Amino acid sequence: MFYIIIKLIHLFSVLIYGGFLFTDNLILMRMKKSLSEEKYNEVRGHFAKFTKALVPKALIFAVASGLYLFYVSFGSIENGFSNFQILLSIKAFLASWLGLRGVLQVFFGIQPFVFKGHLLPFVLVIIIVFLSQIMYSF
Ligand code: HEM
């Protein structure tokens, strides 16, 4: 039962984080083309104000709950890694890196060297979700 609760926390926090990236990359970016710069900055300011309180916390919950899910579902290693363990490890690495990057950026103001924006996290989240679906089928 506890595992299911953590998995639900994982899915909802991923939904909030992924939803933010989707809105930012696919909606706000498109609005930039149709709004004046002043109007766009105003809209963006409001978006940032409302999301700043929630999204970084959702990312932390996604990573923390993921680490627990990983610990329980990884399984023992027999004659090297199974395909499931390889795919889950790639997912866990990419997602943990996203988490670390996000926490350093938001809570410590430490910017990554490259790709400071939200496009890279968006692409990585799509890859991570894809991995989360294929990892059980190999
Ligand atoms: C932003 C980051 C993350 C995203 C977008 C994400 C996405 C997902 C999704 C969509 C699932 C559901 C799969 C399903 O039931 O169909 C899932 C499950 C899982 N995630 Fe994540 N995840 C993230 C971070 C992490 C991290 C950091 C870890 C481990 C260190 C992790 C480990 C797992 C595990 C083990 C499962 C399988 C749970 C199960 O099926 O019982 N996740 N993740």
Short mmCIF file of N, CA and C and ligand atoms in Angstrom, two decimals:
data_model
loop_
_atom_site.label_atom_id
_atom_site.label_comp_id
_atom_site.label_asym_id
_atom_site.label_seq_id
_atom_site.Cartn_x
_atom_site.Cartn_y
_atom_site.Cartn_z
N MET A 1 0.85 -1.20 0.00
CA MET A 1 0.00 0.00 0.00
C MET A 1 0.89 1.26 0.00
N PHE A 2 1.95 1.26 0.83
CA PHE A 2 2.84 2.43 0.90
C PHE A 2 3.46 2.71 -0.46
N TYR A 3 3.83 1.64 -1.18
CA TYR A 3 4.45 1.79 -2.50
C TYR A 3 3.50 2.52 -3.46
N ILE A 4 2.23 2.13 -3.40
CA ILE A 4 1.22 2.74 -4.29
C ILE A 4 1.07 4.24 -3.96
N ILE A 5 1.09 4.55 -2.66
CA ILE A 5 0.95 5.97 -2.26
C ILE A 5 2.14 6.77 -2.81
N ILE A 6 3.35 6.22 -2.67
CA ILE A 6 4.54 6.91 -3.18
C ILE A 6 4.48 7.02 -4.70
N LYS A 7 4.00 5.98 -5.36
CA LYS A 7 3.91 6.03 -6.83
C LYS A 7 2.90 7.08 -7.26
N LEU A 8 1.80 7.23 -6.51
CA LEU A 8 0.82 8.28 -6.82
C LEU A 8 1.44 9.67 -6.63
N ILE A 9 2.21 9.83 -5.55
CA ILE A 9 2.90 11.11 -5.33
C ILE A 9 3.85 11.37 -6.51
N HIS A 10 4.52 10.29 -6.95
CA HIS A 10 5.45 10.40 -8.08
C HIS A 10 4.71 10.87 -9.33
N LEU A 11 3.59 10.23 -9.61
CA LEU A 11 2.85 10.57 -10.84
C LEU A 11 2.28 11.98 -10.79
N PHE A 12 1.72 12.40 -9.63
CA PHE A 12 1.14 13.74 -9.56
C PHE A 12 2.22 14.82 -9.60
N SER A 13 3.36 14.56 -8.94
CA SER A 13 4.41 15.59 -8.99
C SER A 13 5.00 15.69 -10.40
N VAL A 14 5.08 14.54 -11.08
CA VAL A 14 5.55 14.55 -12.48
C VAL A 14 4.56 15.29 -13.37
N LEU A 15 3.26 15.10 -13.07
CA LEU A 15 2.20 15.78 -13.85
C LEU A 15 2.34 17.30 -13.71
N ILE A 16 2.58 17.79 -12.49
CA ILE A 16 2.71 19.24 -12.25
C ILE A 16 3.96 19.76 -12.97
N TYR A 17 5.09 19.06 -12.78
CA TYR A 17 6.35 19.51 -13.38
C TYR A 17 6.27 19.46 -14.91
N GLY A 18 5.78 18.32 -15.43
CA GLY A 18 5.67 18.17 -16.88
C GLY A 18 4.67 19.15 -17.47
N GLY A 19 3.57 19.39 -16.73
CA GLY A 19 2.54 20.32 -17.19
C GLY A 19 3.09 21.75 -17.30
N PHE A 20 3.91 22.11 -16.33
CA PHE A 20 4.56 23.44 -16.35
C PHE A 20 5.44 23.58 -17.59
N LEU A 21 6.26 22.55 -17.84
CA LEU A 21 7.18 22.60 -18.99
C LEU A 21 6.42 22.62 -20.31
N PHE A 22 5.32 21.85 -20.37
CA PHE A 22 4.49 21.84 -21.57
C PHE A 22 3.93 23.24 -21.82
N THR A 23 3.34 23.85 -20.78
CA THR A 23 2.73 25.18 -20.92
C THR A 23 3.78 26.21 -21.31
N ASP A 24 4.94 26.14 -20.66
CA ASP A 24 5.98 27.13 -20.93
C ASP A 24 6.51 27.00 -22.36
N ASN A 25 6.82 25.78 -22.77
CA ASN A 25 7.45 25.59 -24.08
C ASN A 25 6.48 25.65 -25.25
N LEU A 26 5.26 25.16 -25.03
CA LEU A 26 4.37 25.07 -26.19
C LEU A 26 3.29 26.16 -26.22
N ILE A 27 3.02 26.81 -25.10
CA ILE A 27 1.96 27.83 -25.10
C ILE A 27 2.56 29.23 -24.92
N LEU A 28 3.31 29.43 -23.83
CA LEU A 28 3.88 30.77 -23.60
C LEU A 28 4.80 31.18 -24.75
N MET A 29 5.62 30.23 -25.21
CA MET A 29 6.55 30.54 -26.30
C MET A 29 5.79 30.97 -27.55
N ARG A 30 4.64 30.35 -27.79
CA ARG A 30 3.85 30.73 -28.98
C ARG A 30 3.21 32.10 -28.75
N MET A 31 2.83 32.38 -27.50
CA MET A 31 2.21 33.68 -27.20
C MET A 31 3.20 34.81 -27.48
N LYS A 32 4.49 34.48 -27.34
CA LYS A 32 5.53 35.50 -27.54
C LYS A 32 5.42 36.10 -28.95
N LYS A 33 5.00 35.27 -29.90
CA LYS A 33 4.92 35.73 -31.30
C LYS A 33 3.71 36.65 -31.52
N SER A 34 2.67 36.49 -30.71
CA SER A 34 1.45 37.27 -30.99
C SER A 34 1.26 38.43 -30.02
N LEU A 35 2.01 38.46 -28.91
CA LEU A 35 1.85 39.56 -27.96
C LEU A 35 2.99 40.58 -28.12
N SER A 36 2.73 41.82 -27.70
CA SER A 36 3.81 42.82 -27.67
C SER A 36 4.80 42.38 -26.60
N GLU A 37 6.03 42.85 -26.73
CA GLU A 37 7.04 42.41 -25.75
C GLU A 37 6.62 42.77 -24.33
N GLU A 38 6.04 43.98 -24.20
CA GLU A 38 5.61 44.45 -22.87
C GLU A 38 4.53 43.51 -22.30
N LYS A 39 3.54 43.20 -23.16
CA LYS A 39 2.43 42.34 -22.71
C LYS A 39 2.96 40.96 -22.38
N TYR A 40 3.85 40.44 -23.24
CA TYR A 40 4.40 39.10 -23.04
C TYR A 40 5.15 39.05 -21.70
N ASN A 41 5.96 40.07 -21.43
CA ASN A 41 6.72 40.08 -20.16
C ASN A 41 5.78 40.13 -18.97
N GLU A 42 4.67 40.83 -19.14
CA GLU A 42 3.68 40.91 -18.05
C GLU A 42 3.07 39.53 -17.80
N VAL A 43 2.64 38.86 -18.89
CA VAL A 43 2.04 37.53 -18.77
C VAL A 43 3.05 36.56 -18.17
N ARG A 44 4.28 36.63 -18.68
CA ARG A 44 5.33 35.73 -18.20
C ARG A 44 5.59 35.94 -16.71
N GLY A 45 5.54 37.24 -16.31
CA GLY A 45 5.76 37.57 -14.90
C GLY A 45 4.71 36.91 -14.00
N HIS A 46 3.47 36.98 -14.43
CA HIS A 46 2.39 36.36 -13.65
C HIS A 46 2.56 34.85 -13.60
N PHE A 47 2.90 34.25 -14.76
CA PHE A 47 3.09 32.80 -14.85
C PHE A 47 4.19 32.36 -13.89
N ALA A 48 5.30 33.11 -13.91
CA ALA A 48 6.44 32.77 -13.04
C ALA A 48 6.05 32.91 -11.57
N LYS A 49 5.29 33.97 -11.26
CA LYS A 49 4.89 34.21 -9.86
C LYS A 49 4.09 33.02 -9.33
N PHE A 50 3.15 32.54 -10.13
CA PHE A 50 2.29 31.45 -9.66
C PHE A 50 2.99 30.10 -9.67
N THR A 51 3.91 29.89 -10.61
CA THR A 51 4.52 28.56 -10.71
C THR A 51 5.74 28.41 -9.80
N LYS A 52 6.38 29.54 -9.46
CA LYS A 52 7.63 29.47 -8.68
C LYS A 52 7.42 28.80 -7.32
N ALA A 53 6.25 28.99 -6.74
CA ALA A 53 5.99 28.42 -5.41
C ALA A 53 5.76 26.91 -5.49
N LEU A 54 5.25 26.43 -6.64
CA LEU A 54 4.81 25.03 -6.72
C LEU A 54 5.78 24.11 -7.48
N VAL A 55 6.23 24.55 -8.65
CA VAL A 55 6.95 23.66 -9.57
C VAL A 55 8.27 23.12 -9.01
N PRO A 56 9.14 23.96 -8.42
CA PRO A 56 10.38 23.38 -7.87
C PRO A 56 10.11 22.32 -6.81
N LYS A 57 9.07 22.54 -6.01
CA LYS A 57 8.72 21.55 -4.98
C LYS A 57 8.22 20.26 -5.64
N ALA A 58 7.44 20.40 -6.72
CA ALA A 58 6.95 19.22 -7.44
C ALA A 58 8.13 18.42 -7.99
N LEU A 59 9.17 19.11 -8.49
CA LEU A 59 10.35 18.43 -9.01
C LEU A 59 11.06 17.67 -7.90
N ILE A 60 11.18 18.31 -6.74
CA ILE A 60 11.83 17.64 -5.60
C ILE A 60 11.03 16.40 -5.19
N PHE A 61 9.71 16.52 -5.14
CA PHE A 61 8.86 15.36 -4.80
C PHE A 61 9.00 14.25 -5.85
N ALA A 62 9.09 14.65 -7.14
CA ALA A 62 9.22 13.64 -8.20
C ALA A 62 10.52 12.86 -8.01
N VAL A 63 11.61 13.57 -7.71
CA VAL A 63 12.90 12.90 -7.56
C VAL A 63 12.94 12.07 -6.27
N ALA A 64 12.46 12.65 -5.17
CA ALA A 64 12.51 11.92 -3.89
C ALA A 64 11.65 10.65 -3.95
N SER A 65 10.43 10.78 -4.47
CA SER A 65 9.56 9.59 -4.57
C SER A 65 10.15 8.59 -5.58
N GLY A 66 10.78 9.11 -6.65
CA GLY A 66 11.41 8.24 -7.63
C GLY A 66 12.53 7.42 -7.03
N LEU A 67 13.33 8.07 -6.18
CA LEU A 67 14.43 7.34 -5.53
C LEU A 67 13.91 6.18 -4.70
N TYR A 68 12.79 6.41 -4.02
CA TYR A 68 12.19 5.31 -3.24
C TYR A 68 11.69 4.20 -4.17
N LEU A 69 10.98 4.59 -5.24
CA LEU A 69 10.47 3.59 -6.19
C LEU A 69 11.63 2.79 -6.79
N PHE A 70 12.71 3.50 -7.08
CA PHE A 70 13.91 2.86 -7.64
C PHE A 70 14.46 1.83 -6.66
N TYR A 71 14.57 2.23 -5.41
CA TYR A 71 15.13 1.36 -4.35
C TYR A 71 14.31 0.08 -4.24
N VAL A 72 12.98 0.19 -4.34
CA VAL A 72 12.11 -0.98 -4.17
C VAL A 72 12.04 -1.82 -5.45
N SER A 73 12.00 -1.16 -6.60
CA SER A 73 11.71 -1.94 -7.82
C SER A 73 12.95 -2.30 -8.65
N PHE A 74 14.14 -1.85 -8.27
CA PHE A 74 15.33 -2.14 -9.08
C PHE A 74 15.64 -3.63 -9.13
N GLY A 75 15.55 -4.32 -7.94
CA GLY A 75 15.80 -5.76 -7.92
C GLY A 75 17.28 -6.08 -7.81
N SER A 76 17.58 -7.36 -7.63
CA SER A 76 18.99 -7.76 -7.46
C SER A 76 19.64 -7.93 -8.83
N ILE A 77 20.97 -7.79 -8.83
CA ILE A 77 21.72 -7.88 -10.10
C ILE A 77 22.24 -9.30 -10.24
N GLU A 78 21.80 -10.02 -11.29
CA GLU A 78 22.28 -11.39 -11.55
C GLU A 78 22.94 -11.41 -12.92
N ASN A 79 24.20 -11.80 -13.00
CA ASN A 79 24.92 -11.84 -14.29
C ASN A 79 24.77 -10.53 -15.04
N GLY A 80 25.06 -9.42 -14.37
CA GLY A 80 24.98 -8.13 -15.05
C GLY A 80 23.58 -7.55 -14.96
N PHE A 81 23.40 -6.35 -15.51
CA PHE A 81 22.11 -5.64 -15.45
C PHE A 81 21.11 -6.23 -16.43
N SER A 82 19.85 -6.34 -16.00
CA SER A 82 18.79 -6.74 -16.95
C SER A 82 18.41 -5.51 -17.78
N ASN A 83 17.68 -5.71 -18.85
CA ASN A 83 17.26 -4.56 -19.69
C ASN A 83 16.44 -3.58 -18.86
N PHE A 84 15.57 -4.10 -17.99
CA PHE A 84 14.75 -3.23 -17.12
C PHE A 84 15.66 -2.36 -16.26
N GLN A 85 16.70 -2.98 -15.66
CA GLN A 85 17.59 -2.23 -14.77
C GLN A 85 18.39 -1.18 -15.56
N ILE A 86 18.78 -1.52 -16.79
CA ILE A 86 19.53 -0.55 -17.61
C ILE A 86 18.64 0.66 -17.92
N LEU A 87 17.41 0.38 -18.40
CA LEU A 87 16.51 1.48 -18.79
C LEU A 87 16.11 2.31 -17.57
N LEU A 88 15.83 1.64 -16.46
CA LEU A 88 15.46 2.37 -15.24
C LEU A 88 16.64 3.23 -14.75
N SER A 89 17.87 2.70 -14.87
CA SER A 89 19.06 3.47 -14.44
C SER A 89 19.23 4.71 -15.30
N ILE A 90 19.02 4.57 -16.62
CA ILE A 90 19.11 5.74 -17.51
C ILE A 90 18.04 6.77 -17.10
N LYS A 91 16.81 6.28 -16.87
CA LYS A 91 15.71 7.17 -16.45
C LYS A 91 16.07 7.87 -15.15
N ALA A 92 16.57 7.10 -14.18
CA ALA A 92 16.90 7.66 -12.87
C ALA A 92 18.03 8.69 -12.98
N PHE A 93 19.03 8.41 -13.83
CA PHE A 93 20.15 9.35 -14.00
C PHE A 93 19.66 10.67 -14.61
N LEU A 94 18.93 10.56 -15.73
CA LEU A 94 18.44 11.78 -16.40
C LEU A 94 17.55 12.59 -15.46
N ALA A 95 16.65 11.89 -14.74
CA ALA A 95 15.69 12.58 -13.86
C ALA A 95 16.39 13.19 -12.64
N SER A 96 17.37 12.47 -12.09
CA SER A 96 18.09 13.01 -10.92
C SER A 96 18.92 14.22 -11.33
N TRP A 97 19.48 14.17 -12.53
CA TRP A 97 20.25 15.31 -13.03
C TRP A 97 19.33 16.52 -13.20
N LEU A 98 18.13 16.26 -13.75
CA LEU A 98 17.14 17.34 -13.87
C LEU A 98 16.82 17.94 -12.51
N GLY A 99 16.66 17.03 -11.53
CA GLY A 99 16.33 17.48 -10.17
C GLY A 99 17.44 18.34 -9.59
N LEU A 100 18.68 17.87 -9.72
CA LEU A 100 19.83 18.60 -9.17
C LEU A 100 19.95 19.96 -9.86
N ARG A 101 19.82 19.93 -11.19
CA ARG A 101 19.92 21.17 -11.98
C ARG A 101 18.86 22.18 -11.53
N GLY A 102 17.63 21.67 -11.34
CA GLY A 102 16.52 22.55 -10.94
C GLY A 102 16.72 23.14 -9.56
N VAL A 103 17.15 22.30 -8.63
CA VAL A 103 17.35 22.76 -7.25
C VAL A 103 18.50 23.79 -7.19
N LEU A 104 19.61 23.53 -7.89
CA LEU A 104 20.74 24.48 -7.90
C LEU A 104 20.30 25.82 -8.50
N GLN A 105 19.49 25.73 -9.55
CA GLN A 105 19.04 26.95 -10.24
C GLN A 105 18.08 27.76 -9.36
N VAL A 106 17.07 27.08 -8.80
CA VAL A 106 15.99 27.81 -8.10
C VAL A 106 16.39 28.20 -6.68
N PHE A 107 17.00 27.23 -5.94
CA PHE A 107 17.25 27.50 -4.53
C PHE A 107 18.63 28.10 -4.26
N PHE A 108 19.59 27.88 -5.19
CA PHE A 108 20.94 28.41 -4.96
C PHE A 108 21.38 29.39 -6.03
N GLY A 109 20.51 29.62 -7.02
CA GLY A 109 20.85 30.60 -8.05
C GLY A 109 22.05 30.20 -8.88
N ILE A 110 22.40 28.91 -8.85
CA ILE A 110 23.55 28.43 -9.65
C ILE A 110 23.02 27.99 -11.02
N GLN A 111 23.38 28.74 -12.06
CA GLN A 111 22.88 28.45 -13.40
C GLN A 111 23.74 27.40 -14.09
N PRO A 112 23.11 26.50 -14.87
CA PRO A 112 23.90 25.53 -15.64
C PRO A 112 24.71 26.27 -16.71
N PHE A 113 25.79 25.65 -17.17
CA PHE A 113 26.65 26.31 -18.17
C PHE A 113 25.90 26.52 -19.48
N VAL A 114 25.17 25.47 -19.88
CA VAL A 114 24.44 25.58 -21.15
C VAL A 114 22.96 25.25 -20.92
N PHE A 115 22.14 25.59 -21.89
CA PHE A 115 20.70 25.29 -21.83
C PHE A 115 20.07 25.75 -20.52
N LYS A 116 20.10 27.01 -20.27
CA LYS A 116 19.57 27.54 -19.00
C LYS A 116 18.03 27.54 -19.01
N GLY A 117 17.42 27.46 -20.17
CA GLY A 117 15.97 27.63 -20.30
C GLY A 117 15.21 26.35 -19.96
N HIS A 118 13.95 26.30 -20.40
CA HIS A 118 13.09 25.16 -20.07
C HIS A 118 12.94 24.16 -21.21
N LEU A 119 13.68 24.39 -22.33
CA LEU A 119 13.53 23.47 -23.47
C LEU A 119 14.19 22.12 -23.15
N LEU A 120 15.43 22.16 -22.62
CA LEU A 120 16.11 20.89 -22.30
C LEU A 120 15.32 20.06 -21.29
N PRO A 121 14.87 20.66 -20.16
CA PRO A 121 14.07 19.84 -19.22
C PRO A 121 12.82 19.25 -19.89
N PHE A 122 12.19 20.01 -20.81
CA PHE A 122 10.99 19.53 -21.49
C PHE A 122 11.33 18.30 -22.34
N VAL A 123 12.40 18.39 -23.11
CA VAL A 123 12.82 17.26 -23.95
C VAL A 123 13.19 16.06 -23.07
N LEU A 124 13.89 16.32 -21.97
CA LEU A 124 14.29 15.22 -21.07
C LEU A 124 13.07 14.56 -20.43
N VAL A 125 12.07 15.36 -20.04
CA VAL A 125 10.87 14.78 -19.42
C VAL A 125 10.14 13.87 -20.42
N ILE A 126 10.10 14.27 -21.69
CA ILE A 126 9.47 13.42 -22.71
C ILE A 126 10.24 12.10 -22.83
N ILE A 127 11.58 12.19 -22.84
CA ILE A 127 12.41 10.98 -22.92
C ILE A 127 12.19 10.10 -21.67
N ILE A 128 12.13 10.74 -20.49
CA ILE A 128 11.96 10.00 -19.22
C ILE A 128 10.61 9.27 -19.19
N VAL A 129 9.56 9.96 -19.61
CA VAL A 129 8.24 9.32 -19.63
C VAL A 129 8.23 8.15 -20.61
N PHE A 130 8.89 8.35 -21.75
CA PHE A 130 9.00 7.27 -22.75
C PHE A 130 9.72 6.07 -22.12
N LEU A 131 10.84 6.35 -21.44
CA LEU A 131 11.61 5.27 -20.78
C LEU A 131 10.76 4.57 -19.73
N SER A 132 9.94 5.35 -19.00
CA SER A 132 9.13 4.75 -17.93
C SER A 132 8.10 3.77 -18.49
N GLN A 133 7.79 3.91 -19.78
CA GLN A 133 6.82 2.99 -20.40
C GLN A 133 7.49 1.80 -21.04
N ILE A 134 8.67 2.02 -21.65
CA ILE A 134 9.30 0.89 -22.35
C ILE A 134 10.12 0.02 -21.41
N MET A 135 10.49 0.56 -20.21
CA MET A 135 11.39 -0.21 -19.33
C MET A 135 10.81 -1.54 -18.90
N TYR A 136 9.48 -1.66 -18.89
CA TYR A 136 8.85 -2.92 -18.47
C TYR A 136 8.65 -3.88 -19.63
N SER A 137 8.80 -3.36 -20.87
CA SER A 137 8.45 -4.23 -21.99
C SER A 137 9.67 -4.88 -22.64
N PHE A 138 10.86 -4.57 -22.15
CA PHE A 138 12.05 -5.20 -22.76
C PHE A 138 12.51 -6.39 -21.97
C1 HEM B 1 11.25 14.66 -13.52
C2 HEM B 1 11.53 13.48 -13.30
C3 HEM B 1 10.70 12.23 -13.50
C4 HEM B 1 9.68 11.95 -14.39
C5 HEM B 1 9.11 12.85 -15.46
C6 HEM B 1 9.25 10.57 -14.13
C7 HEM B 1 8.21 9.92 -14.81
C8 HEM B 1 7.70 8.68 -14.43
C9 HEM B 1 6.47 8.10 -14.95
C10 HEM B 1 5.56 8.75 -15.99
C11 HEM B 1 6.30 6.91 -14.31
C12 HEM B 1 5.07 5.99 -14.39
C13 HEM B 1 5.24 4.79 -15.13
C14 HEM B 1 3.94 3.95 -15.14
O1 HEM B 1 3.45 3.51 -14.12
O2 HEM B 1 3.46 3.80 -16.19
C15 HEM B 1 7.43 6.72 -13.44
C16 HEM B 1 7.65 5.58 -12.68
C17 HEM B 1 8.84 5.35 -12.02
N1 HEM B 1 9.85 6.26 -11.78
FE1 HEM B 1 9.90 8.15 -12.42
N2 HEM B 1 10.00 10.03 -13.12
C18 HEM B 1 10.91 11.01 -12.72
C19 HEM B 1 11.88 10.89 -11.76
C20 HEM B 1 12.30 9.66 -11.26
C21 HEM B 1 13.54 9.45 -10.52
C22 HEM B 1 14.56 10.53 -10.14
C23 HEM B 1 13.61 8.10 -10.26
C24 HEM B 1 14.68 7.30 -9.54
C25 HEM B 1 15.76 7.75 -9.06
C26 HEM B 1 12.38 7.49 -10.80
C27 HEM B 1 12.07 6.14 -10.70
C28 HEM B 1 10.86 5.60 -11.12
C29 HEM B 1 10.49 4.20 -10.91
C30 HEM B 1 11.31 3.13 -10.21
C31 HEM B 1 9.22 4.04 -11.48
C32 HEM B 1 8.42 2.74 -11.61
C33 HEM B 1 7.40 2.64 -10.58
C34 HEM B 1 6.50 1.42 -10.85
O3 HEM B 1 6.10 1.23 -11.98
O4 HEM B 1 6.19 0.72 -9.93
N3 HEM B 1 11.62 8.47 -11.41
N4 HEM B 1 8.26 7.82 -13.52
#
